[in-house]
mmCIF file of C-alpha atoms in Angstrom:
data_model
loop_
_atom_site.group_PDB
_atom_site.id
_atom_site.type_symbol
_atom_site.label_atom_id
_atom_site.label_comp_id
_atom_site.label_asym_id
_atom_site.label_seq_id
_atom_site.Cartn_x
_atom_site.Cartn_y
_atom_site.Cartn_z
ATOM 1 C CA GLN B 728 62.835 132.159 69.421
ATOM 2 C CA ALA B 729 64.447 129.655 67.946
ATOM 3 C CA GLY B 730 64.607 129.253 64.162
ATOM 4 C CA LEU B 731 63.490 126.518 62.165
ATOM 5 C CA THR B 732 66.438 123.928 60.986
ATOM 6 C CA GLN B 733 67.656 123.876 57.778
ATOM 7 C CA PRO B 734 71.233 122.452 56.459
ATOM 8 C CA PRO B 735 73.642 125.337 55.668
ATOM 9 C CA SER B 736 74.751 123.898 52.146
ATOM 10 C CA VAL B 737 73.483 120.900 48.855
ATOM 11 C CA SER B 738 75.324 119.956 45.971
ATOM 12 C CA LYS B 739 73.765 117.520 43.732
ATOM 13 C CA ASP B 740 74.212 117.450 39.692
ATOM 14 C CA LEU B 741 72.816 119.383 36.473
ATOM 15 C CA ARG B 742 69.028 117.020 35.860
ATOM 16 C CA GLN B 743 69.181 115.108 39.263
ATOM 17 C CA THR B 744 66.532 115.509 41.849
ATOM 18 C CA ALA B 745 66.958 117.794 45.665
ATOM 19 C CA THR B 746 65.798 117.158 48.947
ATOM 20 C CA LEU B 747 65.715 120.233 50.866
ATOM 21 C CA THR B 748 64.203 119.290 54.223
ATOM 22 C CA CYS B 749 63.528 122.131 57.375
ATOM 23 C CA THR B 750 62.750 121.161 61.217
ATOM 24 C CA GLY B 751 60.749 123.089 63.864
ATOM 25 C CA ASN B 752 58.502 121.446 66.816
ATOM 26 C CA SER B 753 54.433 120.808 67.102
ATOM 27 C CA ASN B 754 53.849 124.411 67.287
ATOM 28 C CA ASN B 755 54.838 125.844 64.291
ATOM 29 C CA VAL B 756 56.008 123.784 60.739
ATOM 30 C CA GLY B 757 54.338 120.235 62.254
ATOM 31 C CA ASN B 758 50.306 121.659 62.838
ATOM 32 C CA GLN B 759 51.083 124.987 60.799
ATOM 33 C CA GLY B 760 53.275 124.004 57.778
ATOM 34 C CA ALA B 761 56.290 125.461 56.170
ATOM 35 C CA ALA B 762 56.204 128.412 53.006
ATOM 36 C CA TRP B 763 59.298 127.106 50.683
ATOM 37 C CA LEU B 764 61.423 130.890 49.218
ATOM 38 C CA GLN B 765 64.093 131.134 47.018
ATOM 39 C CA GLN B 766 66.371 133.761 46.567
ATOM 40 C CA HIS B 767 68.826 134.502 43.622
ATOM 41 C CA GLN B 768 71.665 136.800 45.252
ATOM 42 C CA GLY B 769 70.734 140.435 45.199
ATOM 43 C CA HIS B 770 67.462 140.099 44.688
ATOM 44 C CA PRO B 771 63.799 139.818 47.421
ATOM 45 C CA PRO B 772 62.701 135.931 47.598
ATOM 46 C CA LYS B 773 60.347 134.238 45.931
ATOM 47 C CA LEU B 774 57.644 131.808 47.024
ATOM 48 C CA LEU B 775 58.000 128.659 45.787
ATOM 49 C CA SER B 776 55.225 126.245 47.836
ATOM 50 C CA ASP B 777 53.260 128.477 50.567
ATOM 51 C CA ARG B 778 51.956 126.384 54.584
ATOM 52 C CA LYS B 779 49.160 124.154 52.797
ATOM 53 C CA ASN B 780 52.021 122.987 50.272
ATOM 54 C CA LYS B 781 50.661 124.155 47.047
ATOM 55 C CA ARG B 782 52.558 126.070 44.459
ATOM 56 C CA PRO B 783 51.643 129.863 43.080
ATOM 57 C CA SER B 784 51.089 130.839 39.201
ATOM 58 C CA GLY B 785 53.696 130.625 37.697
ATOM 59 C CA ILE B 786 55.517 128.673 39.262
ATOM 60 C CA SER B 787 57.226 125.335 38.264
ATOM 61 C CA GLU B 788 56.302 121.604 39.129
ATOM 62 C CA ARG B 789 59.523 120.633 39.299
ATOM 63 C CA PHE B 790 58.807 122.448 42.734
ATOM 64 C CA SER B 791 57.026 120.297 45.157
ATOM 65 C CA ALA B 792 57.022 120.594 48.891
ATOM 66 C CA SER B 793 55.321 118.499 51.456
ATOM 67 C CA ARG B 794 55.701 117.381 55.218
ATOM 68 C CA SER B 795 55.766 114.202 57.848
ATOM 69 C CA GLY B 796 55.151 115.175 61.340
ATOM 70 C CA ASN B 797 57.577 118.172 61.821
ATOM 71 C CA THR B 798 59.445 117.973 59.277
ATOM 72 C CA ALA B 799 58.978 120.412 55.984
ATOM 73 C CA SER B 800 61.085 119.121 52.609
ATOM 74 C CA LEU B 801 61.110 120.607 49.091
ATOM 75 C CA THR B 802 61.864 118.731 46.373
ATOM 76 C CA ILE B 803 62.976 120.024 42.911
ATOM 77 C CA THR B 804 63.232 117.946 39.667
ATOM 78 C CA GLY B 805 65.634 118.052 36.973
ATOM 79 C CA LEU B 806 68.191 120.399 38.145
ATOM 80 C CA GLN B 807 68.858 123.476 36.089
ATOM 81 C CA VAL B 808 71.615 125.911 36.460
ATOM 82 C CA GLU B 809 69.368 128.959 37.654
ATOM 83 C CA ASP B 810 68.421 126.154 40.797
ATOM 84 C CA GLU B 811 71.459 127.282 42.594
ATOM 85 C CA ALA B 812 69.826 129.515 44.589
ATOM 86 C CA ASP B 813 69.421 130.028 48.449
ATOM 87 C CA TYR B 814 66.468 128.195 49.647
ATOM 88 C CA TYR B 815 64.720 129.101 52.582
ATOM 89 C CA CYS B 816 61.630 127.899 54.720
ATOM 90 C CA SER B 817 59.368 129.743 57.259
ATOM 91 C CA ALA B 818 55.970 128.321 59.254
ATOM 92 C CA TRP B 819 53.757 130.496 61.408
ATOM 93 C CA ASP B 820 54.415 129.468 65.592
ATOM 94 C CA SER B 821 50.855 129.205 67.170
ATOM 95 C CA SER B 822 52.005 129.729 70.355
ATOM 96 C CA LEU B 823 54.875 132.483 70.378
ATOM 97 C CA ASN B 824 52.606 134.274 68.087
ATOM 98 C CA VAL B 825 55.724 135.550 65.322
ATOM 99 C CA TRP B 826 56.595 134.171 62.016
ATOM 100 C CA VAL B 827 60.345 131.835 61.976
ATOM 101 C CA PHE B 828 62.723 131.105 59.182
ATOM 102 C CA GLY B 829 64.929 128.488 58.813
ATOM 103 C CA GLY B 830 68.952 129.994 58.054
ATOM 104 C CA GLY B 831 68.790 129.180 54.747
ATOM 105 C CA THR B 832 70.318 126.141 52.290
ATOM 106 C CA LYS B 833 72.171 127.540 50.333
ATOM 107 C CA LEU B 834 71.971 125.105 47.376
ATOM 108 C CA THR B 835 74.538 123.912 44.694
ATOM 109 C CA VAL B 836 74.085 122.388 40.524
ATOM 110 C CA LEU B 837 76.928 121.475 40.336
ATOM 111 C CA VAL K 192 50.728 144.603 42.134
ATOM 112 C CA GLN K 193 53.906 145.757 43.728
ATOM 113 C CA LEU K 194 55.661 146.783 47.142
ATOM 114 C CA VAL K 195 57.508 149.745 46.555
ATOM 115 C CA GLU K 196 59.966 150.053 50.388
ATOM 116 C CA SER K 197 61.766 153.928 51.053
ATOM 117 C CA GLY K 198 62.806 155.752 54.148
ATOM 118 C CA GLY K 199 65.941 153.544 54.156
ATOM 119 C CA GLY K 200 69.877 155.037 54.610
ATOM 120 C CA VAL K 201 72.592 155.823 57.398
ATOM 121 C CA VAL K 202 71.578 156.368 60.825
ATOM 122 C CA GLN K 203 73.983 156.672 63.752
ATOM 123 C CA PRO K 204 73.101 153.707 66.899
ATOM 124 C CA GLY K 205 70.145 155.285 69.268
ATOM 125 C CA LYS K 206 68.555 157.447 66.587
ATOM 126 C CA SER K 207 65.223 156.476 64.632
ATOM 127 C CA LEU K 208 63.605 156.619 61.456
ATOM 128 C CA ILE K 209 60.744 155.218 59.964
ATOM 129 C CA LEU K 210 60.727 152.806 56.473
ATOM 130 C CA SER K 211 57.292 152.832 54.434
ATOM 131 C CA CYS K 212 56.273 150.669 51.593
ATOM 132 C CA ALA K 213 53.895 151.863 48.849
ATOM 133 C CA ALA K 214 51.686 149.069 48.165
ATOM 134 C CA SER K 215 49.614 149.087 44.152
ATOM 135 C CA GLY K 216 48.018 146.669 42.334
ATOM 136 C CA PHE K 217 46.043 144.479 44.653
ATOM 137 C CA THR K 218 42.868 145.845 47.455
ATOM 138 C CA PHE K 219 46.667 146.366 50.106
ATOM 139 C CA SER K 220 42.871 146.571 53.103
ATOM 140 C CA SER K 221 42.605 143.369 52.641
ATOM 141 C CA TYR K 222 45.648 141.467 53.427
ATOM 142 C CA THR K 223 47.789 140.891 56.278
ATOM 143 C CA MET K 224 51.052 142.725 55.716
ATOM 144 C CA HIS K 225 54.778 141.050 57.749
ATOM 145 C CA TRP K 226 57.977 143.279 57.105
ATOM 146 C CA VAL K 227 60.934 141.081 57.034
ATOM 147 C CA ARG K 228 64.869 141.783 57.236
ATOM 148 C CA GLN K 229 68.188 140.304 55.379
ATOM 149 C CA ALA K 230 71.834 141.344 57.470
ATOM 150 C CA PRO K 231 74.249 141.783 55.010
ATOM 151 C CA GLY K 232 75.617 138.163 53.730
ATOM 152 C CA LYS K 233 72.310 136.739 56.597
ATOM 153 C CA GLY K 234 69.254 134.506 56.105
ATOM 154 C CA LEU K 235 66.137 135.708 56.593
ATOM 155 C CA GLU K 236 64.982 137.091 59.313
ATOM 156 C CA TRP K 237 61.460 138.167 60.056
ATOM 157 C CA VAL K 238 59.984 141.037 61.829
ATOM 158 C CA ALA K 239 56.744 142.391 62.340
ATOM 159 C CA VAL K 240 53.064 141.358 61.071
ATOM 160 C CA ILE K 241 49.888 143.432 61.474
ATOM 161 C CA SER K 242 46.673 142.483 60.405
ATOM 162 C CA TYR K 243 44.713 144.115 57.531
ATOM 163 C CA ASN K 244 42.861 146.150 59.830
ATOM 164 C CA GLY K 245 45.310 147.197 61.842
ATOM 165 C CA VAL K 246 44.005 145.535 64.850
ATOM 166 C CA PHE K 247 46.612 142.824 65.405
ATOM 167 C CA LYS K 248 50.317 143.294 65.631
ATOM 168 C CA TYR K 249 52.627 141.119 66.840
ATOM 169 C CA TYR K 250 56.633 141.098 67.070
ATOM 170 C CA ALA K 251 59.867 139.548 66.776
ATOM 171 C CA ASP K 252 61.568 139.197 70.533
ATOM 172 C CA SER K 253 64.437 141.335 69.494
ATOM 173 C CA MET K 254 62.238 143.919 68.298
ATOM 174 C CA LYS K 255 59.343 144.148 70.486
ATOM 175 C CA GLY K 256 59.700 148.316 72.334
ATOM 176 C CA ARG K 257 61.856 149.791 69.866
ATOM 177 C CA PHE K 258 59.470 148.839 66.851
ATOM 178 C CA THR K 259 56.877 150.171 65.576
ATOM 179 C CA ILE K 260 54.632 148.282 62.535
ATOM 180 C CA SER K 261 51.208 150.202 61.323
ATOM 181 C CA ARG K 262 49.065 150.823 57.797
ATOM 182 C CA ASP K 263 47.050 153.541 56.010
ATOM 183 C CA ASN K 264 45.074 151.356 54.836
ATOM 184 C CA SER K 265 43.497 154.814 53.297
ATOM 185 C CA GLU K 266 46.481 155.544 51.661
ATOM 186 C CA ASN K 267 48.126 151.811 51.078
ATOM 187 C CA THR K 268 51.019 152.311 52.728
ATOM 188 C CA LEU K 269 52.918 150.066 55.036
ATOM 189 C CA TYR K 270 55.686 151.894 57.833
ATOM 190 C CA LEU K 271 58.130 150.557 60.485
ATOM 191 C CA GLN K 272 58.869 152.732 62.972
ATOM 192 C CA MET K 273 62.550 151.782 64.162
ATOM 193 C CA ASN K 274 64.089 153.389 67.439
ATOM 194 C CA SER K 275 67.012 153.347 69.632
ATOM 195 C CA LEU K 276 68.368 151.964 65.989
ATOM 196 C CA ARG K 277 71.058 149.444 66.917
ATOM 197 C CA ALA K 278 74.663 148.735 64.929
ATOM 198 C CA GLU K 279 72.666 144.629 64.868
ATOM 199 C CA ASP K 280 69.732 146.430 62.475
ATOM 200 C CA THR K 281 71.879 146.946 59.594
ATOM 201 C CA ALA K 282 69.874 145.377 57.220
ATOM 202 C CA VAL K 283 67.832 145.105 53.755
ATOM 203 C CA TYR K 284 64.174 145.607 55.211
ATOM 204 C CA TYR K 285 61.840 143.905 53.189
ATOM 205 C CA CYS K 286 57.862 144.446 53.539
ATOM 206 C CA ALA K 287 55.850 141.365 52.098
ATOM 207 C CA ARG K 288 52.082 140.264 51.047
ATOM 208 C CA GLU K 289 50.421 137.269 53.154
ATOM 209 C CA PHE K 290 48.046 134.736 51.391
ATOM 210 C CA SER K 291 49.034 131.792 53.168
ATOM 211 C CA ALA K 292 52.314 132.484 52.820
ATOM 212 C CA PHE K 293 55.143 135.745 51.927
ATOM 213 C CA ASP K 294 53.374 135.285 48.870
ATOM 214 C CA ILE K 295 54.149 139.314 47.030
ATOM 215 C CA TRP K 296 58.067 141.595 47.894
ATOM 216 C CA GLY K 297 59.048 144.676 47.361
ATOM 217 C CA LEU K 298 62.584 144.921 46.691
ATOM 218 C CA GLY K 299 63.491 146.611 49.688
ATOM 219 C CA THR K 300 65.373 149.354 51.632
ATOM 220 C CA MET K 301 68.511 148.712 52.798
ATOM 221 C CA VAL K 302 69.686 150.062 56.963
ATOM 222 C CA THR K 303 72.921 151.315 57.771
ATOM 223 C CA VAL K 304 73.255 152.514 61.877
ATOM 224 C CA SER K 305 77.001 153.463 61.772
ATOM 225 C CA SER K 306 78.359 156.227 63.496
#
């Protein structure tokens, strides 16, 4: 089961904007949407945005998700030190009947 | 709202293990539930999903035939039966609730497969 494609790492300066990408295909991201999760070292993942690009209660407005075709994006504005974490995208594959994850992007805030 | 996994430990290759996930603070019987694992230093890997009523179950290819997901809605508990364990099954195993995505996660339970 091929996973979703994410860049392994992204580095941005404090207070800048980072855009993370996640590429799948028409059976997963393209027609099911992608969710985004944040994981700090030693902690379980936390949902930042669901498959409909909606933020759960308590998630900062600095996190926004979107999709164009088979690629989903997570934009983080006003980067803060605490945003340094691993970010994963995930989608339901309606053809394979499985959930797939991206390999994760490690975000470094300089 | 809480999920608490248990049952992890050290197990020899080829042996079996059963993981549990106790749910509280929400109507467990209304939600689809998942198991997701993470090998040391690696990314997240989806394991299996079970529908709210236990009727539908799907598995990742590498777990199909070896792992079985189940639930007891009367006990608010999710299970993962793992058979024929391999070294590559060594990971933290998380249970997660699905509400348009994985919205609630437990802290995970560590499974180490080693002789």
